[in-house]
PDB file of C-alpha atoms and ligand atoms in Angstrom:
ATOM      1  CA  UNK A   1     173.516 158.424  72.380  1.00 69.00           C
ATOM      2  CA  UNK A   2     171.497 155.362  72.259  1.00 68.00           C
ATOM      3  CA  UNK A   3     173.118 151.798  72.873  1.00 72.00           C
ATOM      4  CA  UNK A   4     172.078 150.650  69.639  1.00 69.00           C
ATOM      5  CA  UNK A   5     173.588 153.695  68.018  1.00 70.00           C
ATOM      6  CA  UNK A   6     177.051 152.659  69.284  1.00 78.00           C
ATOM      7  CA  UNK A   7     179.336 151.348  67.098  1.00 80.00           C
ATOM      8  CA  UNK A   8     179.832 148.712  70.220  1.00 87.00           C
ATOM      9  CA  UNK A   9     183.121 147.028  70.340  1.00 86.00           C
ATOM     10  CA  UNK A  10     183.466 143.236  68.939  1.00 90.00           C
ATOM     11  CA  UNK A  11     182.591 140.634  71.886  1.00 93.00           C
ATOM     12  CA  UNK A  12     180.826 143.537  74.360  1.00 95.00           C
ATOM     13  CA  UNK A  13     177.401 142.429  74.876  1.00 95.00           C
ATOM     14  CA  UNK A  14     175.079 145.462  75.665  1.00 94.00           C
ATOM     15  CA  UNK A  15     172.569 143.089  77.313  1.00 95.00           C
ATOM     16  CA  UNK A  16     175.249 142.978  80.560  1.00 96.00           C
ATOM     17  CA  UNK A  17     176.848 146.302  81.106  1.00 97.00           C
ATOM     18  CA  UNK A  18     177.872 146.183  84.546  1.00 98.00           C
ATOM     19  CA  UNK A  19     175.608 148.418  86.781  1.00 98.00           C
ATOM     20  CA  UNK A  20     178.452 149.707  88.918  1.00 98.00           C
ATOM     21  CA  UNK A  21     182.012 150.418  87.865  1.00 98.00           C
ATOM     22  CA  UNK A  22     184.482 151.629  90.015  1.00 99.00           C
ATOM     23  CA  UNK A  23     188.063 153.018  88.499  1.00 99.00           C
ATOM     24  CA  UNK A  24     190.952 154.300  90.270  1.00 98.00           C
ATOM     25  CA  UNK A  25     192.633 156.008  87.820  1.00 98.00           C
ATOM     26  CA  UNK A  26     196.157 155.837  87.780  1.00 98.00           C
ATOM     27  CA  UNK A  27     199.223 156.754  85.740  1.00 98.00           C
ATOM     28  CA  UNK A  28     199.125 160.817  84.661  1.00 98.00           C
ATOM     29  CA  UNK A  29     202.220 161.319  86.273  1.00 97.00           C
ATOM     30  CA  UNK A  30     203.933 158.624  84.496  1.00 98.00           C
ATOM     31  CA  UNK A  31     202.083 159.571  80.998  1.00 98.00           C
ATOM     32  CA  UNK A  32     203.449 162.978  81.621  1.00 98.00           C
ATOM     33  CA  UNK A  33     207.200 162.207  82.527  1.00 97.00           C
ATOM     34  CA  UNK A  34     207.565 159.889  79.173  1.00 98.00           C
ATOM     35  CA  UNK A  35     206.815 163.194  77.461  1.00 98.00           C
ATOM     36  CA  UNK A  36     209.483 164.915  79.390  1.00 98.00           C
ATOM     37  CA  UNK A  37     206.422 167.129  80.545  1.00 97.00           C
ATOM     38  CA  UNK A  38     204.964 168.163  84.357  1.00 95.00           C
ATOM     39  CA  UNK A  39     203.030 166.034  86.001  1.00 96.00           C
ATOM     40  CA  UNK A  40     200.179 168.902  86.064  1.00 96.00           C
ATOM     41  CA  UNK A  41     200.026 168.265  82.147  1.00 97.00           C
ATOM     42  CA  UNK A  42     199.371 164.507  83.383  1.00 98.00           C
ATOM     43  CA  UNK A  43     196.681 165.213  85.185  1.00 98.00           C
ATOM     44  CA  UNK A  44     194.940 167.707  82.729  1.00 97.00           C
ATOM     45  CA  UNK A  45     195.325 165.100  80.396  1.00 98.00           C
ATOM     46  CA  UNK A  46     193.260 162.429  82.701  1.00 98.00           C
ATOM     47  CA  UNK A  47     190.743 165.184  82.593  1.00 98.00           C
ATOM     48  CA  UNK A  48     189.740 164.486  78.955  1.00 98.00           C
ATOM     49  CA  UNK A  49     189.832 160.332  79.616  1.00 98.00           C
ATOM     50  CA  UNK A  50     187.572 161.511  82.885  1.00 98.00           C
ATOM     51  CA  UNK A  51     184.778 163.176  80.223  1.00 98.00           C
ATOM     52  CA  UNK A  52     185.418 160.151  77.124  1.00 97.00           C
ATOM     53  CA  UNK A  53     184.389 156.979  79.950  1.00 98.00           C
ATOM     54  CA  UNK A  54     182.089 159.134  81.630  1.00 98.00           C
ATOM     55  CA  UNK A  55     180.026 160.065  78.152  1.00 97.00           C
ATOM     56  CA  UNK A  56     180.871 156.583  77.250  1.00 97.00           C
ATOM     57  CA  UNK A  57     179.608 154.600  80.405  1.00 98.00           C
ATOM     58  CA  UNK A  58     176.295 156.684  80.353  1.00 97.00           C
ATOM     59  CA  UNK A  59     175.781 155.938  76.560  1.00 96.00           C
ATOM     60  CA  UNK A  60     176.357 151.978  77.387  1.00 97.00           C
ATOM     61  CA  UNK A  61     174.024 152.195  80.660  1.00 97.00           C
ATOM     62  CA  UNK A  62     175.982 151.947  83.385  1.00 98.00           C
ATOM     63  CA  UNK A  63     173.986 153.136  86.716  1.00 98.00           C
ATOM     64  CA  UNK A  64     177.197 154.563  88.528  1.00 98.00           C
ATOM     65  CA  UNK A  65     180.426 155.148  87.870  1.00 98.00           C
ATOM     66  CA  UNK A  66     182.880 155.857  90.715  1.00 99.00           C
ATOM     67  CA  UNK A  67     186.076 157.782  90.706  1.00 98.00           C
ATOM     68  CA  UNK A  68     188.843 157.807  92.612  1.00 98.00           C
ATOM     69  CA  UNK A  69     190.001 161.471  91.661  1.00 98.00           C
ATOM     70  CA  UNK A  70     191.743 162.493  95.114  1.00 98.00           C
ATOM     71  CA  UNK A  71     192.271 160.329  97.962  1.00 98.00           C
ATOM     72  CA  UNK A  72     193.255 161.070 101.622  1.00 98.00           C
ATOM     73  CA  UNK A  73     196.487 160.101 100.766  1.00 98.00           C
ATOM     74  CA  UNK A  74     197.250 162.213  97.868  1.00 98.00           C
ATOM     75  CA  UNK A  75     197.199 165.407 100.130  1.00 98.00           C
ATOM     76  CA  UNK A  76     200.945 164.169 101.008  1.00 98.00           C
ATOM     77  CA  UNK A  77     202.000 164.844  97.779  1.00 97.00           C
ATOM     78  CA  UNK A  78     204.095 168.118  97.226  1.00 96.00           C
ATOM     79  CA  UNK A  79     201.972 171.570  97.224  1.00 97.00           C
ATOM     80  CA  UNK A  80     201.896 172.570  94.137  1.00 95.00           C
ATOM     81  CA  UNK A  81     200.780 169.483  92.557  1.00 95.00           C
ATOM     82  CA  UNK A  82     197.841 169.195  95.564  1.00 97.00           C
ATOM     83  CA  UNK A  83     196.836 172.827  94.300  1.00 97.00           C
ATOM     84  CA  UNK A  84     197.158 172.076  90.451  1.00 96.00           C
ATOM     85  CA  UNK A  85     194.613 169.022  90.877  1.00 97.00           C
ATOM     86  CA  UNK A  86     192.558 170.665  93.190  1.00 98.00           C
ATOM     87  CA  UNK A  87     192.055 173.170  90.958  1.00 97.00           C
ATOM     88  CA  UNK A  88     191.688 171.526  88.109  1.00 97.00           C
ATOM     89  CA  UNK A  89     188.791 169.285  90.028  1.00 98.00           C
ATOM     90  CA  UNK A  90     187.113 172.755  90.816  1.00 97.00           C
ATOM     91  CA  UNK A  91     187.206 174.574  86.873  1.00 97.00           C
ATOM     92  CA  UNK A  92     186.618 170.691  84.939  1.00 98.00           C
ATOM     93  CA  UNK A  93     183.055 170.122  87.138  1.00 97.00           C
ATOM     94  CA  UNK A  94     182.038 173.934  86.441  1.00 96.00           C
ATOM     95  CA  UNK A  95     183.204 173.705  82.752  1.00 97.00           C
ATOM     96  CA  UNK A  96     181.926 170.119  82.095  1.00 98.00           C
ATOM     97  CA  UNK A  97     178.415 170.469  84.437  1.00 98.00           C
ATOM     98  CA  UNK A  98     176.391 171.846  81.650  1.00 98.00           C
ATOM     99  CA  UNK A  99     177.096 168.870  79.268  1.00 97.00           C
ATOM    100  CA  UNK A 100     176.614 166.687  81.841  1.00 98.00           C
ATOM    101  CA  UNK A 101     173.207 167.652  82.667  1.00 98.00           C
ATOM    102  CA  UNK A 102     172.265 167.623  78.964  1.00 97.00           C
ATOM    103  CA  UNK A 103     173.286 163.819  78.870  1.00 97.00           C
ATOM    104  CA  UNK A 104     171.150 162.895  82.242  1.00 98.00           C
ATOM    105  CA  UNK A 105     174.913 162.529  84.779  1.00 98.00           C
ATOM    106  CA  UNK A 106     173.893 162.772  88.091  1.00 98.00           C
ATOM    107  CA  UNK A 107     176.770 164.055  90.383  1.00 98.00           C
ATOM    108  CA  UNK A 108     177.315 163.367  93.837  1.00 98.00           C
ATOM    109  CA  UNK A 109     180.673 163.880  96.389  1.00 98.00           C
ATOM    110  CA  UNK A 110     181.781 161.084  98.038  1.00 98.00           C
ATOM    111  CA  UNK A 111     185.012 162.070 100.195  1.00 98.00           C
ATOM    112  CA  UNK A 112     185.704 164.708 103.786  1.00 98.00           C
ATOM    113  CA  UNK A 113     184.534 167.727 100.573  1.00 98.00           C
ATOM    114  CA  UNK A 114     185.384 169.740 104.175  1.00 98.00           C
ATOM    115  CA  UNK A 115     188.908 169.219 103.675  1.00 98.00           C
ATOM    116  CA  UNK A 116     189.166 171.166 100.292  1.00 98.00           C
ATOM    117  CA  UNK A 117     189.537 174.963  99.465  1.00 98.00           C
ATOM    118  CA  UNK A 118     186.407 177.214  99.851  1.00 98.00           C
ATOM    119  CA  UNK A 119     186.400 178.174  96.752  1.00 97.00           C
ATOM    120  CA  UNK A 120     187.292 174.574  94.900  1.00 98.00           C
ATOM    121  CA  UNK A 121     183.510 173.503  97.436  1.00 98.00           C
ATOM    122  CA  UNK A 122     181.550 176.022  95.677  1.00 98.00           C
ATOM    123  CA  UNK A 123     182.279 174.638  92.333  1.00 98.00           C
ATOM    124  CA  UNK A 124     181.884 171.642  93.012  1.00 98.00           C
ATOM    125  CA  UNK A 125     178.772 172.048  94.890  1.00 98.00           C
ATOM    126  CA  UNK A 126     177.444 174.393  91.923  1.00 98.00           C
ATOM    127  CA  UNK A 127     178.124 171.692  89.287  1.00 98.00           C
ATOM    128  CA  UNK A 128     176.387 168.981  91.772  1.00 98.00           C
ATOM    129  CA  UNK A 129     173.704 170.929  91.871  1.00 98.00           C
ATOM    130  CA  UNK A 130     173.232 171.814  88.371  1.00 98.00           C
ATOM    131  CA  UNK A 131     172.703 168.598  87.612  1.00 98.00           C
ATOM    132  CA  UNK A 132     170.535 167.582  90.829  1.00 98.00           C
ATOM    133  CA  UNK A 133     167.465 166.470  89.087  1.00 98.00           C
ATOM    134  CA  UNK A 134     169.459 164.122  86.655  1.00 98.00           C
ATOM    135  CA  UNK A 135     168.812 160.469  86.443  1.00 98.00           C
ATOM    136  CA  UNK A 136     170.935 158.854  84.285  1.00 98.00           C
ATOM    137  CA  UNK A 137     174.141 157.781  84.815  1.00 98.00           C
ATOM    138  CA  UNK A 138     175.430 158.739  88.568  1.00 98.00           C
ATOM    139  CA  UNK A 139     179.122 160.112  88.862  1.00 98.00           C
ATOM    140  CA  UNK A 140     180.332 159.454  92.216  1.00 98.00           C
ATOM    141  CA  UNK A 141     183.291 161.414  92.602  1.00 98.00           C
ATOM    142  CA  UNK A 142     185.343 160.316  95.287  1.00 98.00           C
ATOM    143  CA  UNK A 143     187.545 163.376  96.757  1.00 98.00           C
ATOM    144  CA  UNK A 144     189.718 163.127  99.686  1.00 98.00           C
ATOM    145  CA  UNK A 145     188.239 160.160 100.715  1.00 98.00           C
ATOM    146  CA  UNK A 146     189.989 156.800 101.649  1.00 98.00           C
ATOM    147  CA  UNK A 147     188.291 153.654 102.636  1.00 98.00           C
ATOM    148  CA  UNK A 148     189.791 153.699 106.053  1.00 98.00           C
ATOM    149  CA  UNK A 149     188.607 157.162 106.245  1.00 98.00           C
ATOM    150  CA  UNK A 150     185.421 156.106 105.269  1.00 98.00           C
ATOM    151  CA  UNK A 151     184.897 153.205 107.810  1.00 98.00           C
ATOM    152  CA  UNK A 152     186.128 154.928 110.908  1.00 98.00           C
ATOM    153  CA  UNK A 153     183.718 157.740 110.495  1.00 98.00           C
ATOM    154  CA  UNK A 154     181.204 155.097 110.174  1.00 98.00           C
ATOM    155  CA  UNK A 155     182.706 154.057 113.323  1.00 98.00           C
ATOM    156  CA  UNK A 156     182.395 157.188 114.774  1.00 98.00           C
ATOM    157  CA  UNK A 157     178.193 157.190 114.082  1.00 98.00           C
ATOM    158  CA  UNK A 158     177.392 154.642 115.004  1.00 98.00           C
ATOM    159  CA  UNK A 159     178.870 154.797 118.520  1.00 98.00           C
ATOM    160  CA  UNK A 160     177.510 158.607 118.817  1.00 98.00           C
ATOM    161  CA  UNK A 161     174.028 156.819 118.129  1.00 98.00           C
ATOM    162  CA  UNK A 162     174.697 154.040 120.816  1.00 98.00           C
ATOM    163  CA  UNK A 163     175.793 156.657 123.252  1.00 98.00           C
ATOM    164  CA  UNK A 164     172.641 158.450 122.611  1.00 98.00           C
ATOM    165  CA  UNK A 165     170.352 155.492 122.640  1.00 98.00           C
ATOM    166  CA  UNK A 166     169.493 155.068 119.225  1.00 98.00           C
ATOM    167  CA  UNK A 167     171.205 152.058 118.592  1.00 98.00           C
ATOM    168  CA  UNK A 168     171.414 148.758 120.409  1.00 98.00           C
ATOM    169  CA  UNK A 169     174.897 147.167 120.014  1.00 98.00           C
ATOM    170  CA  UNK A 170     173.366 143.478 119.444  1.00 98.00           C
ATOM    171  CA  UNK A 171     171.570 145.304 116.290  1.00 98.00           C
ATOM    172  CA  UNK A 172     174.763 146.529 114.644  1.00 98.00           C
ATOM    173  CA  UNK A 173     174.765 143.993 111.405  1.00 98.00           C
ATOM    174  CA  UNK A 174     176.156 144.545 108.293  1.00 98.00           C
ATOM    175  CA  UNK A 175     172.968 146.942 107.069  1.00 98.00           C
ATOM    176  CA  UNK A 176     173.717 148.897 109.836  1.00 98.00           C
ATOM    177  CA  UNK A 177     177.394 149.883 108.723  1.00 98.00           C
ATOM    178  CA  UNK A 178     176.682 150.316 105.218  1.00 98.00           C
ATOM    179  CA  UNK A 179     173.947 152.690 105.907  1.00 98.00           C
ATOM    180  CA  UNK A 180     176.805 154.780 107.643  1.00 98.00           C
ATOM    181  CA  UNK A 181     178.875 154.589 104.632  1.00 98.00           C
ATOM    182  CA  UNK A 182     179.082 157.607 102.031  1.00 98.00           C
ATOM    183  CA  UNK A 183     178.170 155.250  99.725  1.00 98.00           C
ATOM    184  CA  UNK A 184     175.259 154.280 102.223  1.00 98.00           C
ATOM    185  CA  UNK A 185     172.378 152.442  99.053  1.00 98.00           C
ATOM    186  CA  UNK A 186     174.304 152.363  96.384  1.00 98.00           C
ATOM    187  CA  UNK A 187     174.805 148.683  95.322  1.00 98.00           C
ATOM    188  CA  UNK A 188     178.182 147.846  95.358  1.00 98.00           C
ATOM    189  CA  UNK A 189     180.920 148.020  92.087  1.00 98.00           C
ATOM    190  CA  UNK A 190     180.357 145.375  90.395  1.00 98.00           C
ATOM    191  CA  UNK A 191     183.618 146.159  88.278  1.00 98.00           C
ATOM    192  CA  UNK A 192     186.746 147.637  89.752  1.00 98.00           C
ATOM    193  CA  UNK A 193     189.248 148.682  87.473  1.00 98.00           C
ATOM    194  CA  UNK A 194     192.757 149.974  88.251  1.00 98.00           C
ATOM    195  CA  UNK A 195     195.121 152.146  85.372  1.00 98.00           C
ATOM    196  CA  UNK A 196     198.179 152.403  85.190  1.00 98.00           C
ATOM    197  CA  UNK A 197     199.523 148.763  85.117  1.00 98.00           C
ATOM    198  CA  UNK A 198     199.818 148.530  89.229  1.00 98.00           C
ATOM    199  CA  UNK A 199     198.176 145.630  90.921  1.00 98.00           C
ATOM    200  CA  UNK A 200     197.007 146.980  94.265  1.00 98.00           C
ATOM    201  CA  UNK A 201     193.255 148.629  95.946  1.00 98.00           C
ATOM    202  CA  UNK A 202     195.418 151.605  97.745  1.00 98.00           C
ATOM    203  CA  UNK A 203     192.535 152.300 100.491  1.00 98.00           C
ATOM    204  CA  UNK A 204     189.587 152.372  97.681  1.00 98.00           C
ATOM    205  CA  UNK A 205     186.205 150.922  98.773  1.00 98.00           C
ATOM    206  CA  UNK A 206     187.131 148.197 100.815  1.00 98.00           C
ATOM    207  CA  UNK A 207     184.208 147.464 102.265  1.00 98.00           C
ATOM    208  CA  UNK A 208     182.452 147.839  99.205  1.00 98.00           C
ATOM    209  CA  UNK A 209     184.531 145.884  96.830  1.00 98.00           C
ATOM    210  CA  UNK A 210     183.930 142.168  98.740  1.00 97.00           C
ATOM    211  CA  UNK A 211     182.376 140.725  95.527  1.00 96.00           C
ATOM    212  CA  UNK A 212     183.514 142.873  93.161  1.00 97.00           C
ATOM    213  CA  UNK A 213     185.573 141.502  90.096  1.00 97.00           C
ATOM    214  CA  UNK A 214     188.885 143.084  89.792  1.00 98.00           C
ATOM    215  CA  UNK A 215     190.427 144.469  86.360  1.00 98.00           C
ATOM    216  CA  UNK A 216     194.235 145.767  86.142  1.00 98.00           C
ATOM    217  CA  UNK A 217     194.479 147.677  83.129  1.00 98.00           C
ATOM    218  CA  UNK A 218     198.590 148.409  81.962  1.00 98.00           C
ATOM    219  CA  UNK A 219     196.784 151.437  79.997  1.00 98.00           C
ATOM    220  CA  UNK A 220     197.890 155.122  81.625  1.00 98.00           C
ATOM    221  CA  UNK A 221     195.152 157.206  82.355  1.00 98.00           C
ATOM    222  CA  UNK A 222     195.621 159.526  79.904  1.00 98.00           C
ATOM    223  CA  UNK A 223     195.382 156.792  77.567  1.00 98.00           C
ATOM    224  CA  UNK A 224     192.593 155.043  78.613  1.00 98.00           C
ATOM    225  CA  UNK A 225     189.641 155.334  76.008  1.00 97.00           C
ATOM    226  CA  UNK A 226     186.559 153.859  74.788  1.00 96.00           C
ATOM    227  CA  UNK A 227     188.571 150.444  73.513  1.00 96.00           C
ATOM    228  CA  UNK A 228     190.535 150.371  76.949  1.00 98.00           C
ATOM    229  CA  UNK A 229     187.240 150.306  78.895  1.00 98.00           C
ATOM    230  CA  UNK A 230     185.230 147.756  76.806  1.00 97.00           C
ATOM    231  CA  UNK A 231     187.820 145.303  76.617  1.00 97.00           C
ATOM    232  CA  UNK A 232     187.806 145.694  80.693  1.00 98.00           C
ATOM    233  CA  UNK A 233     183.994 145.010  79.993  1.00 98.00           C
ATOM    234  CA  UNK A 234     184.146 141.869  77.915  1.00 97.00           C
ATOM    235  CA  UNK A 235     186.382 140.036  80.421  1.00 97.00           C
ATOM    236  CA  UNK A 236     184.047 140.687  83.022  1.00 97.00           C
ATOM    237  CA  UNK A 237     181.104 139.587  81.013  1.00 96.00           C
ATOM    238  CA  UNK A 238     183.460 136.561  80.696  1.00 94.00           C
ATOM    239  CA  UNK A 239     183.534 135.520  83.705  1.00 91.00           C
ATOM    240  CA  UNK A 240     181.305 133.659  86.420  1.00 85.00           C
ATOM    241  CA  UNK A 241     180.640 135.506  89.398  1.00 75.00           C
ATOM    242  CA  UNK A 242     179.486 133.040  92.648  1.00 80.00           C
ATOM    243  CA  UNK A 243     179.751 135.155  95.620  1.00 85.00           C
ATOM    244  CA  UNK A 244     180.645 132.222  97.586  1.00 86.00           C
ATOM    245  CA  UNK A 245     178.080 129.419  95.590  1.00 87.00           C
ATOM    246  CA  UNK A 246     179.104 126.712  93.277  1.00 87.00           C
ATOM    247  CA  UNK A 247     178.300 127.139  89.776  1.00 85.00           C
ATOM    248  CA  UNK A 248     175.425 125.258  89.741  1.00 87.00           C
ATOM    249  CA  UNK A 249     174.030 127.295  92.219  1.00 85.00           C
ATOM    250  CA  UNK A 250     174.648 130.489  90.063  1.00 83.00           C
ATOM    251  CA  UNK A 251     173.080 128.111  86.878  1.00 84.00           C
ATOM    252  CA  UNK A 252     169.701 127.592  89.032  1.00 89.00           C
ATOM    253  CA  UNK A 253     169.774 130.914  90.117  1.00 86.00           C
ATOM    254  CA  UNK A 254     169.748 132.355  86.464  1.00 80.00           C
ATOM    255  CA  UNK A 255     167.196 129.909  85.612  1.00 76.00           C
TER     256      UNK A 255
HETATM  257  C1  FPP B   1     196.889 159.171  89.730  1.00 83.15           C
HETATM  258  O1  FPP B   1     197.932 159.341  88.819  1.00 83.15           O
HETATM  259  C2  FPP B   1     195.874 160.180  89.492  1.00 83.15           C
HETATM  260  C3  FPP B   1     195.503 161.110  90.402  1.00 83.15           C
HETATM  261  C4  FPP B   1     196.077 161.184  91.760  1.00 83.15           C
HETATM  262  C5  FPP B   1     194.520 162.137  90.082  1.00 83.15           C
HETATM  263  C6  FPP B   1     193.415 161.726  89.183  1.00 83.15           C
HETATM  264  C7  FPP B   1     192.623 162.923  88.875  1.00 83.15           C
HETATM  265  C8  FPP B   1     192.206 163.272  87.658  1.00 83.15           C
HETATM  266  C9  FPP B   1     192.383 162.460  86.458  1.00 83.15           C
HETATM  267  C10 FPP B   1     191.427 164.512  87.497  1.00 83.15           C
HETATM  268  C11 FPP B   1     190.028 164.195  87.892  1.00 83.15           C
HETATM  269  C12 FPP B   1     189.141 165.268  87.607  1.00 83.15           C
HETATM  270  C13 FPP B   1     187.820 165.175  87.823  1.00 83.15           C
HETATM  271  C14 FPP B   1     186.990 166.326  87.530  1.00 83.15           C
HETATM  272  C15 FPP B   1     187.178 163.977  88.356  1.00 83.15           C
HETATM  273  P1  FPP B   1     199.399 159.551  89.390  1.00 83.15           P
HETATM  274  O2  FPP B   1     199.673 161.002  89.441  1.00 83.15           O
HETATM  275  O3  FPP B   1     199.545 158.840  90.690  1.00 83.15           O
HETATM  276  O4  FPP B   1     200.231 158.855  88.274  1.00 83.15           O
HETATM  277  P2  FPP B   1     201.628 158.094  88.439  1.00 83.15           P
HETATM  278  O5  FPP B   1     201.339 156.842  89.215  1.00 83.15           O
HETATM  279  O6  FPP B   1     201.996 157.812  87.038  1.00 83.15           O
HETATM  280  O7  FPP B   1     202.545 159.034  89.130  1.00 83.15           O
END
């Protein structure tokens, strides 16, 4: 759907859609337990909020949306409920790739993929792939992936290359370690929002999130539609971002 087809919420200006939003999406268990229900219902729930801000950013513009939909972490939790979400990552890319090549989605996997079932991979991978030649909106899917996780292995390349004499130490700058990063050219969020009414980052894009402006939704997952996600919108067009400037600076710069 077009932008100006929208029926756009009151106070969201479609002239600054943020070009990178980040969400960890929190609060299926909780959504499910109020029901009396299982957790797994929770999650499958969150599924359906997953596809509604997906379709949702890509109709308003956004350039990449990134998910927190597993982290390093979560394989602690008990066994069935890692195999429940695990599979239900696996069957809702397969299901859901089709539609999301028709609207443009670009997918890729940001996250050790090694570290999840075979079989769970090869959907995954087939969805990605189905929608390779995309352009439009680009779902970054973050699965078993933690920031820490993330730097470290960054860690890890760039001494390999200094070992091996492709790197000079006195070179390694900033560009160098975010070129090691999985999300290595992708400008950074410049949203993050977090469900679920808790206020912390729990290992999400550190690095990444220096400037970003932070949003703490007290909306569950589950819950979290259309409304939920512009109104996290219009207070970040409301504010002034100055990445370490005065405002004046930011005033002349917009000039
Ligand atoms: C946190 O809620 C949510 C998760 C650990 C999983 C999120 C995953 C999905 C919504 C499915 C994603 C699917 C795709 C295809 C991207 P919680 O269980 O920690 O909730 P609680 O804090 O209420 O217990």
């Amino acid at each position: 759907m077009k932008i100006d087809e929208l029926n756009l919420p009151e106070g969201l200006d479609p002239k600054h859609i943020p070009a990178h939003v980040a969400i960890i999406m929190d609060g299926n268990g909780r959504w499910a337990r109020q029901r009396l229900m299982n957790r797994s219902i929770g999650h499958s729930e969150g599924v359906n909020s997953v596809n509604r801000i997906t379709r949702f950013a890509s109709d308003l513009g956004v350039r990449d949306l990134t998910l927190y939909a597993f982290s390093t972490e979560n394989w602690n939790r008990p066994a069935d409920e890692v195999d429940t979400l695990m599979n239900l990552i696996g069957e809702t890319i397969l299901r859901e790739a089709p539609e999301l090549r028709e609207n443009n989605v670009h997918i890729r996997l940001f996250g050790d993929i090694d570290r999840l079932p075979e079989s769970v991979r090869r959907n995954l991978f087939e969805g990605r792939d189905l929608c390779q030649s995309c352009n439009g909106l680009n779902l970054n899917l973050c699965l078993s992936y933690s920031s820490r996780w993330e730097i470290t292995r960054a860690v890890r390349l760039i001494a390999r290359d200094v070992r091996e004499g492709r790197l000079d130490p006195d070179d390694i700058d900033e560009s160098v370690i975010e070129s090691r990063l999985v999300t290595a050219g992708i400008p950074d969020p410049d949203l993050l929002i977090r469900t679920g009414g808790e206020q912390r980052i729990s290992n999400f894009l550190l690095w990444q999130i220096a400037y970003s402006e932070l949003y703490f939704s007290p909306v569950l997952w589950p819950d979290f539609d259309e409304k939920a996600f512009a109104d996290a919108l219009i207070q970040y067009q409301n504010r002034e971002r100055r990445f370490g400037m005065t405002s004046e600076q930011i005033l002349s710069l917009q000039k």
